[in-house]
Amino acid sequence: MIRVLLADDQVLVRAGFRALLDSAPDIEVVAEAGDGEEAVRLARAERPDVVLMDIRMPGVDGLAAAGRILADSALPGTRIVILTTFGLDEYIFEALRAGASGFLVKDTEPRDLLQAVRVVHAGEALLSPAITRRLIADYARRPPRAPDPSVRLNGLTDREREVVALVGGGLSNEEIAARLVVSPATAKTHVSRSMVKLGVRDRAQLVVIAYETALVTPRWSRDA
């Protein structure tokens, strides 16, 4: 059973999500929070598998709450999907930097929301290559940033650096395999090892690292 915490300041929204999630045989809503502070407290008390987190809430907002939950060593298995009415790229970037595993707008189809919970619980990122490419295009329009001098890439092999760069370019495992002329299983292994070495939860955060360490520059995205 996948245990879910709902965090949204609108009671009717929470009720709708709860009815949908509880209708699934493999999902259970274990708690509801009306603001970020309550979400953090309930996450620590209930230890949910997945948190569906609204961004705009009174007091502590959803992004700040997500950061606190994901930084809590007592909640290593808790994953967060950001839910918002506002499908803005700036929120997606902030959510990924906070460590969220996915991002959905609230008008997502019911079946897609259920699948999102299952995908994130299974350890995958809820960030398709198409969305990744849109983020890259947005990143390209931003003022240039100095490369992060972080030494965290030093533990990667040359092939793993190459794979992280390809993930940052929005390629799926199958596309990476074709580019490197290896099997999809081998490509997936390289991605997984890179995540372990970099201490990230999923490939969504690999995209952030690829750009913030200048492994990737968004030259091609000018034509996107």
Coordinates of C-alpha atoms in Angstrom, one line a residue, residues 103-215:
F103 CA 5.6 18.3 -10.7
L104 CA 1.9 18.3 -11.7
V105 CA -0.7 21.0 -12.3
K106 CA -4.0 20.5 -10.6
D107 CA -6.0 20.0 -13.8
T108 CA -4.1 16.7 -14.4
E109 CA -6.4 13.9 -15.5
P110 CA -7.4 11.6 -12.5
R111 CA -5.8 8.5 -14.0
D112 CA -2.5 10.5 -14.5
L113 CA -2.5 11.6 -10.9
L114 CA -2.8 8.0 -9.7
Q115 CA -0.1 6.9 -12.1
A116 CA 2.1 9.8 -10.9
V117 CA 1.9 8.5 -7.3
R118 CA 2.8 5.0 -8.4
V119 CA 5.7 6.2 -10.6
V120 CA 7.3 8.3 -7.9
H121 CA 6.8 5.6 -5.3
A122 CA 8.6 3.2 -7.5
G123 CA 11.6 5.5 -7.5
E124 CA 11.3 7.2 -10.8
A125 CA 11.1 10.9 -11.6
L126 CA 7.9 12.4 -12.8
L127 CA 9.6 14.4 -15.4
S128 CA 9.3 13.3 -19.0
P129 CA 12.0 14.1 -21.6
A130 CA 9.5 16.5 -23.2
I131 CA 9.2 18.5 -20.0
T132 CA 12.9 18.3 -19.5
R133 CA 13.5 19.9 -22.9
R134 CA 11.1 22.7 -22.1
L135 CA 13.0 23.4 -18.9
I136 CA 16.3 23.5 -20.8
A137 CA 14.8 26.0 -23.3
D138 CA 13.8 28.2 -20.4
Y139 CA 17.2 27.8 -18.8
A140 CA 18.8 29.0 -22.0
R141 CA 16.9 32.2 -21.8
R142 CA 18.2 33.0 -18.4
P143 CA 21.4 35.1 -17.7
P144 CA 24.5 33.0 -17.8
R145 CA 25.7 31.6 -14.4
A146 CA 29.2 30.8 -13.4
P147 CA 29.9 27.1 -13.2
D148 CA 29.4 25.6 -9.8
P149 CA 33.0 24.7 -8.6
S150 CA 31.5 21.7 -6.7
V151 CA 33.9 18.7 -6.4
R152 CA 30.9 16.3 -6.3
L153 CA 31.5 15.3 -9.9
N154 CA 35.0 14.1 -9.1
G155 CA 33.7 10.7 -8.1
L156 CA 32.1 10.0 -11.6
T157 CA 33.8 8.1 -14.3
D158 CA 34.1 9.7 -17.7
R159 CA 31.3 7.6 -19.0
E160 CA 29.1 8.6 -16.0
R161 CA 29.8 12.3 -16.7
E162 CA 28.8 11.7 -20.2
V163 CA 25.5 10.0 -19.2
V164 CA 24.7 12.8 -16.7
A165 CA 25.2 15.3 -19.5
L166 CA 22.9 13.3 -21.8
V167 CA 20.2 13.2 -19.0
G168 CA 20.6 16.9 -18.7
G169 CA 20.0 17.2 -22.4
G170 CA 16.6 15.6 -21.9
L171 CA 17.4 12.1 -23.3
S172 CA 15.6 9.1 -22.0
N173 CA 17.5 5.8 -21.2
E174 CA 16.6 4.4 -24.6
E175 CA 17.9 7.5 -26.3
I176 CA 21.1 7.5 -24.2
A177 CA 21.6 3.8 -25.1
A178 CA 21.3 4.6 -28.8
R179 CA 23.7 7.6 -28.5
L180 CA 26.4 5.5 -26.7
V181 CA 25.7 2.3 -28.6
V182 CA 25.0 0.3 -25.5
S183 CA 21.9 -1.6 -24.2
P184 CA 19.1 0.2 -22.5
A185 CA 19.9 -1.8 -19.3
T186 CA 23.5 -0.6 -19.4
A187 CA 22.4 3.0 -19.9
K188 CA 20.0 2.6 -16.9
T189 CA 22.8 1.2 -14.8
H190 CA 25.0 4.2 -15.6
V191 CA 22.2 6.6 -14.6
S192 CA 21.5 4.7 -11.4
R193 CA 25.2 4.7 -10.4
S194 CA 25.5 8.4 -11.1
M195 CA 22.5 9.1 -8.9
V196 CA 24.1 7.0 -6.1
K197 CA 27.5 8.7 -6.4
L198 CA 25.9 12.2 -6.5
G199 CA 23.5 11.5 -3.6
V200 CA 20.4 12.4 -5.6
R201 CA 17.0 10.7 -5.5
D202 CA 16.2 10.6 -9.2
R203 CA 17.0 11.8 -12.7
A204 CA 15.2 15.1 -12.3
Q205 CA 17.9 16.2 -9.9
L206 CA 20.5 15.0 -12.4
V207 CA 19.2 17.6 -14.8
V208 CA 19.7 20.3 -12.2
I209 CA 23.2 19.1 -11.4
A210 CA 24.1 18.9 -15.1
Y211 CA 23.4 22.6 -15.6
E212 CA 24.6 23.9 -12.3
T213 CA 28.0 22.2 -12.7
A214 CA 28.2 23.3 -16.4
L215 CA 28.3 19.7 -17.6

